Amino acid sequence: MAALGPAAAGDQVPGVEAEPGSSPPPPPLGPLLPLQREPLYNWQATKASLKERFAFLFNSELLSDVRFVLGKGRSAAAAGGPQRIPAHRFVLAAGSAVFDAMFNGGMATTSAEIELPDVEPAAFLALLRFLYSDEVQIGPETVMTTLYTAKKYAVPALEAHCVEFLTKHLRADNAFMLLTQARLFDEPQLASLCLDTIDKSTVDAISAEGFTDIDIDTLCAVLERDTLSIRESRLFGAVVRWAEAECQRQQLPVTFANKQKVLGKALSLIRFPLMTIEEFAAGPAQSGILSDREVVNLFLHFTVNPKPRVEYIDRPRCCLRGKECCINRFQQVESRWGYSGTSDRIRFTVNRRISIVGFGLYGSIHGPTDYQVNIQIIEYEKKQTLGQNDTGFSCDGTANTFRVMFKEPIEILPNICYTACATLKGPDSHYGTKGLKKVVHETPAASKTVFFFFSSPGNNNGTSIEDGQIPEIIFYT
């Protein structure tokens, strides 16, 4: 990512407030002129430790052998003119590899004054204070410029303090602004925490002003996530707001064509198939951002079978942590399982709370084929349908399983009996045999997830514990 200059020294990070009792930001600095002072004799005797002695030399002409000129070129009203800050080469070289190279490397400077046009005086003083005394003095007004300066001069300990300060003040309403800064300054830990906050409070995060200020790459990074907790129709509305703001930034008329242009690859990351037909009709279909052909294809996807292919992801978004898991209840695959409109069903219980996001189903024995399918999960005792999806899938003629997903995750509670249903329309398929009554899934970071399977009474198209369809359940713990 291209490096950008830091924000102005007096700019406070939006949404980050100073803590009660925290150190106030340093006062504005005036030009530092040569100090006319009497030589100090025996000042060392009053300093009991090395830290105290070096702290005494901070921003002092005493024994200094270099000056840094900052703020040059800024208006006098804004910064009071250039500021000269005294320092000591040995101290700086001992705390920073960049300063070490500047003073002692093969192209070392011998100049007594060094201009730093891209560094804010307050941030540079915060850096020097840390190098001289280990003291951290940052606040909402200076944290971003101090982070920039710490990275520029390779002082990772101060950089870590800045990231810790930002993390402590991270909230949904400033998560996108801090995410942009984290990506700009290449801070993956802070970026990850920002994304976690956006996942947990997606609606609040996209409603904040900072959302429309992010760049296209950050927008795409967020839209790619499976863990956003928001309905797709509302997410689409936020993306349209971003496109309008981007048109204004690029000084383009806010037209349908220009919104489509500035969105570019981000538009393909909207998961239109996850919307209901009513949501699609009320929003995207009338937005003018999709082409007529795309609108028609998506309407057909919602209403007819077999469903036409669409170029949009249909994987559900869910605010779930961890890795997607999958269990297979069969040990062997055989050929020829027929369909006549009757649902394949299997009952199951689980030992812990999980969220099911889809099934793996077998496909045709006759080569590449499209299937129409309705999948459901029913709470067995209450006969209540918890989730379903009318959809389709394409298979390649192999004995592999093929993913069929629900539009939203379905919460499954421990020790409650559920029925998994799949009603397929299509040619004869492969099927599973040597079924297991108990399937255990283990992950290094979680305890065991144990599934128990039971045959479903009534007409279930022949599917049972031992044989049939619905070989896989896809879930998150």
Coordinates of C-alpha atoms in Angstrom, one line a residue:
M1 CA 0.0 0.0 0.0
A2 CA 1.3 3.4 -0.9
A3 CA 2.6 5.3 2.2
L4 CA 0.7 8.5 3.0
G5 CA 1.6 11.4 5.2
P6 CA 0.2 11.5 8.7
A7 CA -2.7 13.5 9.7
A8 CA -2.1 17.0 11.1
A9 CA -0.8 17.0 14.6
G10 CA -3.9 18.7 16.0
D11 CA -6.3 16.3 14.4
Q12 CA -8.0 14.0 16.9
V13 CA -8.9 10.5 15.9
P14 CA -12.7 10.6 15.3
G15 CA -14.6 8.7 18.0
V16 CA -11.5 8.4 20.3
E17 CA -11.9 10.5 23.4
A18 CA -9.2 11.3 26.0
E19 CA -9.4 9.2 29.1
P20 CA -10.1 10.9 32.5
G21 CA -6.8 11.4 34.2
S22 CA -4.7 10.8 31.1
S23 CA -1.8 13.0 30.3
P24 CA -2.8 16.0 28.3
P25 CA -1.3 16.5 24.9
P26 CA 1.8 18.5 24.9
P27 CA 1.3 22.3 24.3
P28 CA 1.9 23.8 20.9
L29 CA 5.6 24.2 20.3
G30 CA 7.2 27.4 19.3
P31 CA 10.4 27.7 17.4
L32 CA 13.3 26.4 19.5
L33 CA 16.1 29.0 19.6
P34 CA 19.6 28.3 20.9
L35 CA 19.4 28.3 24.6
Q36 CA 21.5 30.8 26.4
R37 CA 22.0 29.2 29.8
E38 CA 24.7 29.0 32.4
P39 CA 26.7 25.7 32.2
L40 CA 25.2 23.2 34.6
Y41 CA 27.7 21.7 36.9
N42 CA 27.3 18.4 38.7
W43 CA 23.6 17.9 37.4
Q44 CA 24.4 14.2 37.2
A45 CA 24.6 14.0 41.0
T46 CA 20.9 14.7 41.5
K47 CA 19.9 11.9 39.1
A48 CA 19.9 8.5 40.8
S49 CA 19.5 6.3 37.8
L50 CA 20.5 6.1 34.2
K51 CA 16.9 6.6 33.2
E52 CA 16.7 9.9 35.1
R53 CA 19.9 11.2 33.6
F54 CA 18.8 10.4 30.0
A55 CA 15.3 11.8 30.7
F56 CA 17.0 15.1 31.8
L57 CA 18.6 15.4 28.4
F58 CA 15.3 15.0 26.5
N59 CA 14.6 18.1 24.4
S60 CA 17.6 19.8 25.9
E61 CA 20.5 21.7 24.3
L62 CA 22.7 20.3 27.0
L63 CA 25.3 18.0 25.3
S64 CA 23.2 18.0 22.1
D65 CA 25.0 17.4 18.9
V66 CA 22.1 17.5 16.3
R67 CA 19.0 19.5 15.7
F68 CA 15.8 18.4 13.8
V69 CA 13.9 21.0 11.9
L70 CA 10.2 20.3 11.7
G71 CA 7.1 22.1 10.4
K72 CA 9.1 23.9 7.7
G73 CA 6.9 25.3 5.0
R74 CA 3.8 25.3 7.2
S75 CA 2.0 28.6 7.7
A76 CA 3.0 30.6 10.8
A77 CA -0.6 30.6 12.0
A78 CA -0.9 26.9 11.9
A79 CA 2.4 25.8 13.4
G80 CA 4.3 28.9 14.5
G81 CA 6.9 28.5 11.9
P82 CA 9.7 25.9 11.8
Q83 CA 10.6 24.2 15.0
R84 CA 14.1 23.1 16.0
I85 CA 14.4 20.2 18.4
P86 CA 17.7 19.4 19.9
A87 CA 18.8 15.8 20.3
H88 CA 21.8 13.5 20.9
R89 CA 23.0 11.2 18.2
F90 CA 24.1 8.4 20.6
V91 CA 20.7 8.2 22.3
L92 CA 18.8 8.1 19.0
A93 CA 21.1 5.5 17.4
A94 CA 20.8 3.3 20.5
G95 CA 17.0 3.3 20.2
S96 CA 16.4 3.2 16.5
A97 CA 18.0 1.3 13.6
V98 CA 17.0 4.1 11.2
F99 CA 18.8 6.8 13.3
D100 CA 21.8 4.4 13.6
A101 CA 22.0 4.2 9.9
M102 CA 21.4 8.0 9.5
F103 CA 24.4 8.8 11.8
N104 CA 26.7 5.8 11.6
G105 CA 25.9 4.1 8.3
G106 CA 27.8 4.1 5.0
M107 CA 26.0 7.3 3.9
A108 CA 25.8 8.9 7.4
T109 CA 25.0 12.6 7.6
T110 CA 27.4 15.0 9.2
S111 CA 24.9 17.9 9.2
A112 CA 24.2 19.6 12.5
E113 CA 20.6 20.3 11.3
I114 CA 18.3 17.7 9.7
E115 CA 15.0 18.6 8.1
L116 CA 12.0 16.3 8.6
P117 CA 9.2 17.8 6.5
D118 CA 6.8 14.9 6.8
V119 CA 6.9 14.5 10.6
E120 CA 4.7 16.4 13.1
P121 CA 6.6 18.1 15.9
A122 CA 4.3 16.7 18.6
A123 CA 4.7 13.1 17.3
F124 CA 8.5 13.5 17.0
L125 CA 8.7 14.7 20.6
A126 CA 6.6 11.7 21.7
L127 CA 9.1 9.5 19.9
L128 CA 12.1 11.2 21.5
R129 CA 10.5 11.2 24.9
F130 CA 10.1 7.4 24.6
L131 CA 13.7 6.9 23.4
Y132 CA 15.1 9.0 26.2
S133 CA 12.9 7.8 29.1
D134 CA 10.6 4.9 28.0
E135 CA 7.8 7.3 28.8
V136 CA 4.7 7.0 26.6
Q137 CA 2.8 10.2 26.1
I138 CA 0.1 9.8 23.4
G139 CA -3.5 10.9 23.2
P140 CA -6.4 11.0 20.7
E141 CA -4.8 14.1 19.0
T142 CA -1.4 12.5 18.5
V143 CA -1.8 8.7 18.4
M144 CA -2.0 8.4 14.6
T145 CA 0.9 10.7 13.8
T146 CA 3.0 9.0 16.6
L147 CA 2.2 5.6 15.1
Y148 CA 3.4 6.9 11.7
T149 CA 6.6 8.3 13.3
A150 CA 7.3 5.1 15.3
K151 CA 7.0 3.0 12.1
K152 CA 9.1 5.5 10.1
Y153 CA 12.0 5.3 12.6
A154 CA 11.6 1.6 13.4
V155 CA 10.6 1.8 17.1
P156 CA 8.3 -1.2 17.5
A157 CA 7.8 -0.8 21.2
L158 CA 6.3 2.6 20.8
E159 CA 4.3 1.4 17.8
A160 CA 2.8 -1.3 20.0
H161 CA 1.8 1.3 22.6
C162 CA 0.0 3.2 19.9
V163 CA -1.8 0.1 18.6
E164 CA -2.8 -0.8 22.2
F165 CA -4.2 2.7 22.7
L166 CA -6.3 2.5 19.5
T167 CA -7.5 -1.0 20.4
K168 CA -8.6 0.1 23.8
H169 CA -10.8 2.8 22.1
L170 CA -12.1 0.6 19.3
R171 CA -15.9 0.7 19.0
A172 CA -18.4 0.0 16.2
D173 CA -18.8 3.6 15.3
N174 CA -15.0 4.1 14.6
A175 CA -14.2 0.6 13.5
F176 CA -14.1 1.4 9.8
M177 CA -12.0 4.5 10.3
L178 CA -9.5 2.6 12.4
L179 CA -9.5 -0.3 9.9
T180 CA -8.5 2.1 7.2
Q181 CA -5.6 3.4 9.3
A182 CA -4.6 -0.1 10.3
R183 CA -4.4 -1.1 6.6
L184 CA -2.5 2.1 5.8
F185 CA 0.1 1.5 8.5
D186 CA 0.2 -2.2 7.9
E187 CA -1.0 -3.2 11.4
P188 CA -2.6 -6.6 10.9
Q189 CA -3.4 -7.1 14.6
L190 CA -5.4 -3.9 14.8
A191 CA -7.0 -4.6 11.4
S192 CA -8.1 -8.0 12.7
L193 CA -9.7 -6.5 15.8
C194 CA -11.5 -3.9 13.7
L195 CA -12.9 -6.7 11.5
D196 CA -14.0 -8.6 14.5
T197 CA -15.8 -5.6 15.8
I198 CA -17.5 -5.0 12.4
D199 CA -18.6 -8.7 12.4
K200 CA -20.2 -8.4 15.8
S201 CA -21.9 -5.0 15.2
T202 CA -22.2 -4.8 11.5
V203 CA -25.3 -2.6 11.4
D204 CA -23.9 0.0 13.8
A205 CA -20.5 0.0 12.0
I206 CA -21.9 0.6 8.5
S207 CA -24.2 3.3 9.9
A208 CA -21.2 5.3 11.1
E209 CA -19.8 8.2 9.0
G210 CA -16.5 6.4 8.6
F211 CA -18.0 3.7 6.5
T212 CA -18.5 5.9 3.4
D213 CA -14.9 7.1 3.7
I214 CA -13.1 3.8 3.2
D215 CA -11.3 2.9 0.0
I216 CA -12.4 0.3 -2.5
D217 CA -9.9 -2.4 -1.3
T218 CA -11.1 -2.1 2.3
L219 CA -14.8 -2.3 1.1
C220 CA -14.0 -5.5 -0.8
A221 CA -12.1 -7.0 2.2
V222 CA -15.3 -6.5 4.3
L223 CA -17.7 -7.7 1.7
E224 CA -15.8 -10.9 1.2
R225 CA -16.4 -11.9 4.9
D226 CA -18.7 -14.7 5.7
T227 CA -19.1 -13.5 9.3
L228 CA -21.0 -10.2 8.9
S229 CA -24.1 -10.1 11.1
I230 CA -26.5 -8.2 8.8
R231 CA -29.2 -9.0 6.2
E232 CA -27.9 -8.7 2.7
S233 CA -30.5 -6.2 1.6
R234 CA -29.4 -3.7 4.3
L235 CA -25.7 -4.3 3.4
F236 CA -26.6 -3.5 -0.2
G237 CA -28.1 -0.2 0.9
A238 CA -24.9 0.7 2.7
V239 CA -22.8 -0.2 -0.4
V240 CA -25.0 2.2 -2.5
R241 CA -24.3 5.0 0.0
W242 CA -20.6 4.3 -0.3
A243 CA -20.8 4.4 -4.1
E244 CA -22.6 7.8 -3.9
A245 CA -19.8 9.2 -1.6
E246 CA -17.1 7.7 -3.9
C247 CA -18.7 9.4 -7.0
Q248 CA -18.4 12.7 -5.1
R249 CA -14.8 12.1 -4.2
Q250 CA -14.0 11.4 -7.8
Q251 CA -16.0 14.4 -8.9
L252 CA -18.4 12.3 -11.0
P253 CA -22.1 12.9 -11.4
V254 CA -24.0 10.5 -9.0
T255 CA -25.6 8.4 -11.8
F256 CA -26.5 4.7 -12.0
A257 CA -23.7 4.1 -14.4
N258 CA -21.1 6.0 -12.3
K259 CA -22.1 4.1 -9.1
Q260 CA -21.7 0.9 -11.0
K261 CA -18.3 2.1 -12.3
V262 CA -16.9 3.1 -8.9
L263 CA -18.1 -0.2 -7.3
G264 CA -16.3 -2.3 -9.8
K265 CA -15.4 -5.7 -8.3
A266 CA -17.2 -4.9 -5.1
L267 CA -20.6 -5.3 -6.8
S268 CA -19.9 -9.0 -7.4
L269 CA -19.3 -9.5 -3.7
I270 CA -22.9 -8.6 -2.8
R271 CA -24.7 -11.9 -2.2
F272 CA -28.0 -11.2 -3.9
P273 CA -29.2 -14.9 -3.7
L274 CA -29.4 -14.5 0.1
M275 CA -32.1 -11.9 -0.2
T276 CA -35.8 -12.8 -0.3
I277 CA -37.5 -12.0 -3.6
E278 CA -39.4 -9.1 -1.9
E279 CA -36.1 -7.6 -0.6
F280 CA -34.5 -7.9 -4.1
A281 CA -37.5 -6.4 -5.8
A282 CA -37.7 -3.4 -3.4
G283 CA -34.0 -2.7 -3.5
P284 CA -31.4 -3.9 -6.0
A285 CA -34.0 -4.5 -8.8
Q286 CA -34.9 -0.8 -8.8
S287 CA -31.4 0.6 -8.0
G288 CA -30.3 0.9 -11.6
I289 CA -26.9 -0.5 -10.6
L290 CA -27.6 -4.0 -12.0
S291 CA -28.1 -4.5 -15.7
D292 CA -31.5 -5.6 -17.0
R293 CA -30.1 -9.0 -17.8
E294 CA -28.8 -9.5 -14.2
V295 CA -32.1 -8.4 -12.8
V296 CA -34.0 -10.9 -14.9
N297 CA -31.6 -13.7 -14.1
L298 CA -31.9 -13.1 -10.4
F299 CA -35.7 -13.0 -10.5
L300 CA -35.6 -16.3 -12.4
H301 CA -33.2 -17.6 -9.7
F302 CA -35.8 -16.7 -7.1
T303 CA -38.8 -18.1 -8.9
V304 CA -38.2 -21.0 -11.3
N305 CA -36.6 -24.4 -11.4
P306 CA -34.1 -25.5 -12.6
K307 CA -32.5 -22.2 -11.5
P308 CA -30.3 -20.3 -14.0
R309 CA -26.7 -19.8 -13.0
V310 CA -25.9 -16.4 -11.4
E311 CA -22.5 -14.9 -10.9
Y312 CA -23.1 -14.1 -7.2
I313 CA -22.1 -16.0 -4.1
D314 CA -24.9 -17.8 -2.3
R315 CA -22.9 -18.9 0.8
P316 CA -24.6 -17.5 3.9
R317 CA -23.1 -14.8 6.0
C318 CA -23.2 -15.6 9.7
C319 CA -21.7 -14.0 12.8
L320 CA -19.9 -17.2 13.7
R321 CA -16.4 -17.7 14.9
G322 CA -14.0 -20.4 14.0
K323 CA -13.6 -22.7 11.1
E324 CA -16.4 -24.3 9.0
C325 CA -16.8 -28.0 10.0
C326 CA -18.3 -30.9 8.2
I327 CA -19.2 -34.5 9.1
N328 CA -19.9 -37.4 6.8
R329 CA -22.1 -40.2 8.2
F330 CA -21.4 -42.8 5.5
Q331 CA -18.3 -45.0 5.0
Q332 CA -18.9 -46.1 1.4
V333 CA -20.6 -44.7 -1.8
E334 CA -22.7 -46.8 -4.2
S335 CA -24.7 -46.1 -7.3
R336 CA -28.4 -45.5 -8.2
W337 CA -30.6 -43.7 -5.8
G338 CA -33.9 -42.6 -7.4
Y339 CA -36.3 -39.6 -6.8
S340 CA -40.0 -39.3 -7.2
G341 CA -40.9 -36.2 -5.2
T342 CA -40.5 -37.7 -1.7
S343 CA -38.1 -36.1 0.8
D344 CA -35.0 -37.9 1.9
R345 CA -35.0 -37.5 5.7
I346 CA -32.7 -38.4 8.6
R347 CA -33.1 -37.5 12.3
F348 CA -30.2 -36.4 14.5
T349 CA -29.2 -34.9 17.8
V350 CA -26.0 -33.1 18.8
N351 CA -24.2 -32.9 22.1
R352 CA -23.5 -29.1 21.9
R353 CA -24.9 -25.9 20.5
I354 CA -24.0 -25.5 16.8
S355 CA -25.1 -23.6 13.8
I356 CA -25.9 -25.6 10.6
V357 CA -25.3 -23.7 7.3
G358 CA -25.9 -26.5 4.8
F359 CA -25.7 -30.1 3.6
G360 CA -23.5 -32.0 1.3
L361 CA -25.6 -34.1 -1.2
Y362 CA -24.8 -36.8 -3.7
G363 CA -25.2 -36.0 -7.4
S364 CA -25.9 -37.9 -10.7
I365 CA -24.4 -41.2 -11.8
H366 CA -25.0 -40.1 -15.4
G367 CA -22.4 -37.3 -15.7
P368 CA -22.7 -33.5 -15.3
T369 CA -26.3 -32.6 -14.3
D370 CA -28.3 -29.9 -12.6
Y371 CA -30.6 -30.7 -9.7
Q372 CA -33.5 -28.8 -8.2
V373 CA -33.6 -29.2 -4.4
N374 CA -35.4 -28.0 -1.3
I375 CA -33.5 -28.4 2.0
Q376 CA -35.0 -28.1 5.4
I377 CA -34.3 -28.6 9.1
I378 CA -37.3 -29.4 11.3
E379 CA -37.5 -29.6 15.1
Y380 CA -38.9 -33.1 15.4
E381 CA -41.1 -32.8 18.5
K382 CA -42.6 -29.4 17.6
K383 CA -42.8 -30.2 13.9
Q384 CA -41.5 -26.6 13.4
T385 CA -39.5 -25.8 10.3
L386 CA -36.4 -23.8 11.5
G387 CA -35.0 -23.1 8.1
Q388 CA -35.3 -24.0 4.4
N389 CA -34.1 -23.1 1.0
D390 CA -35.4 -23.7 -2.5
T391 CA -32.3 -23.9 -4.6
G392 CA -30.3 -26.1 -7.0
F393 CA -26.9 -27.4 -7.5
S394 CA -24.7 -28.7 -10.3
C395 CA -22.8 -32.0 -10.1
D396 CA -20.0 -33.3 -12.2
G397 CA -20.9 -37.0 -12.3
T398 CA -18.4 -38.1 -9.7
A399 CA -19.2 -39.7 -6.4
N400 CA -18.3 -36.5 -4.6
T401 CA -20.7 -34.6 -2.4
F402 CA -22.0 -31.1 -3.5
R403 CA -22.7 -28.2 -1.2
V404 CA -26.2 -26.9 -0.8
M405 CA -26.5 -24.0 1.7
F406 CA -29.2 -22.4 3.7
K407 CA -29.6 -18.6 3.4
E408 CA -28.9 -18.1 7.1
P409 CA -27.3 -20.3 9.8
I410 CA -29.8 -22.5 11.8
E411 CA -29.1 -22.8 15.5
I412 CA -29.2 -26.3 16.8
L413 CA -29.4 -26.9 20.6
P414 CA -27.9 -29.9 22.4
N415 CA -30.0 -33.0 23.0
I416 CA -32.9 -31.8 20.9
C417 CA -34.1 -34.1 18.0
Y418 CA -34.1 -32.5 14.5
T419 CA -34.9 -33.8 11.1
A420 CA -32.7 -33.0 8.1
C421 CA -34.7 -33.1 4.8
A422 CA -33.8 -32.9 1.2
T423 CA -36.3 -33.1 -1.7
L424 CA -34.4 -33.6 -5.0
K425 CA -35.7 -33.4 -8.6
G426 CA -33.3 -34.9 -11.0
P427 CA -31.8 -38.2 -12.4
D428 CA -30.6 -41.2 -10.3
S429 CA -27.7 -40.3 -8.0
H430 CA -25.0 -41.9 -6.0
Y431 CA -25.8 -42.8 -2.4
G432 CA -24.1 -43.7 0.8
T433 CA -23.9 -47.0 2.6
K434 CA -22.4 -48.4 5.8
G435 CA -23.8 -45.5 7.8
L436 CA -22.8 -44.6 11.3
K437 CA -25.1 -44.1 14.2
K438 CA -22.6 -41.9 15.9
V439 CA -20.1 -39.4 14.3
V440 CA -17.5 -37.5 16.3
H441 CA -15.9 -34.3 15.0
E442 CA -12.8 -33.0 16.8
T443 CA -10.9 -29.7 16.3
P444 CA -7.8 -28.7 18.1
A445 CA -9.4 -25.5 19.5
A446 CA -12.8 -26.9 20.5
S447 CA -14.2 -29.8 22.4
K448 CA -15.8 -32.8 20.5
T449 CA -19.0 -32.3 18.5
V450 CA -20.9 -35.6 18.6
F451 CA -23.8 -36.3 16.2
F452 CA -26.2 -39.2 16.8
F453 CA -28.4 -40.3 13.9
F454 CA -31.8 -42.0 13.9
S455 CA -34.0 -43.2 11.0
S456 CA -37.0 -41.0 10.3
P457 CA -40.4 -42.6 10.6
G458 CA -42.8 -42.5 7.6
N459 CA -42.0 -42.1 4.0
N460 CA -38.4 -40.9 3.7
N461 CA -37.5 -42.1 0.2
G462 CA -35.5 -44.9 1.8
T463 CA -32.9 -42.8 3.5
S464 CA -32.0 -44.4 6.9
I465 CA -29.0 -44.6 9.2
E466 CA -27.5 -47.3 7.0
D467 CA -28.2 -46.0 3.5
G468 CA -29.3 -43.0 1.5
Q469 CA -28.9 -39.3 0.9
I470 CA -27.8 -36.3 3.1
P471 CA -24.4 -37.7 3.8
E472 CA -22.9 -34.5 5.1
I473 CA -23.9 -31.7 7.6
I474 CA -21.9 -28.5 7.3
F475 CA -21.8 -26.4 10.5
Y476 CA -20.0 -24.0 12.8
T477 CA -19.4 -24.6 16.5

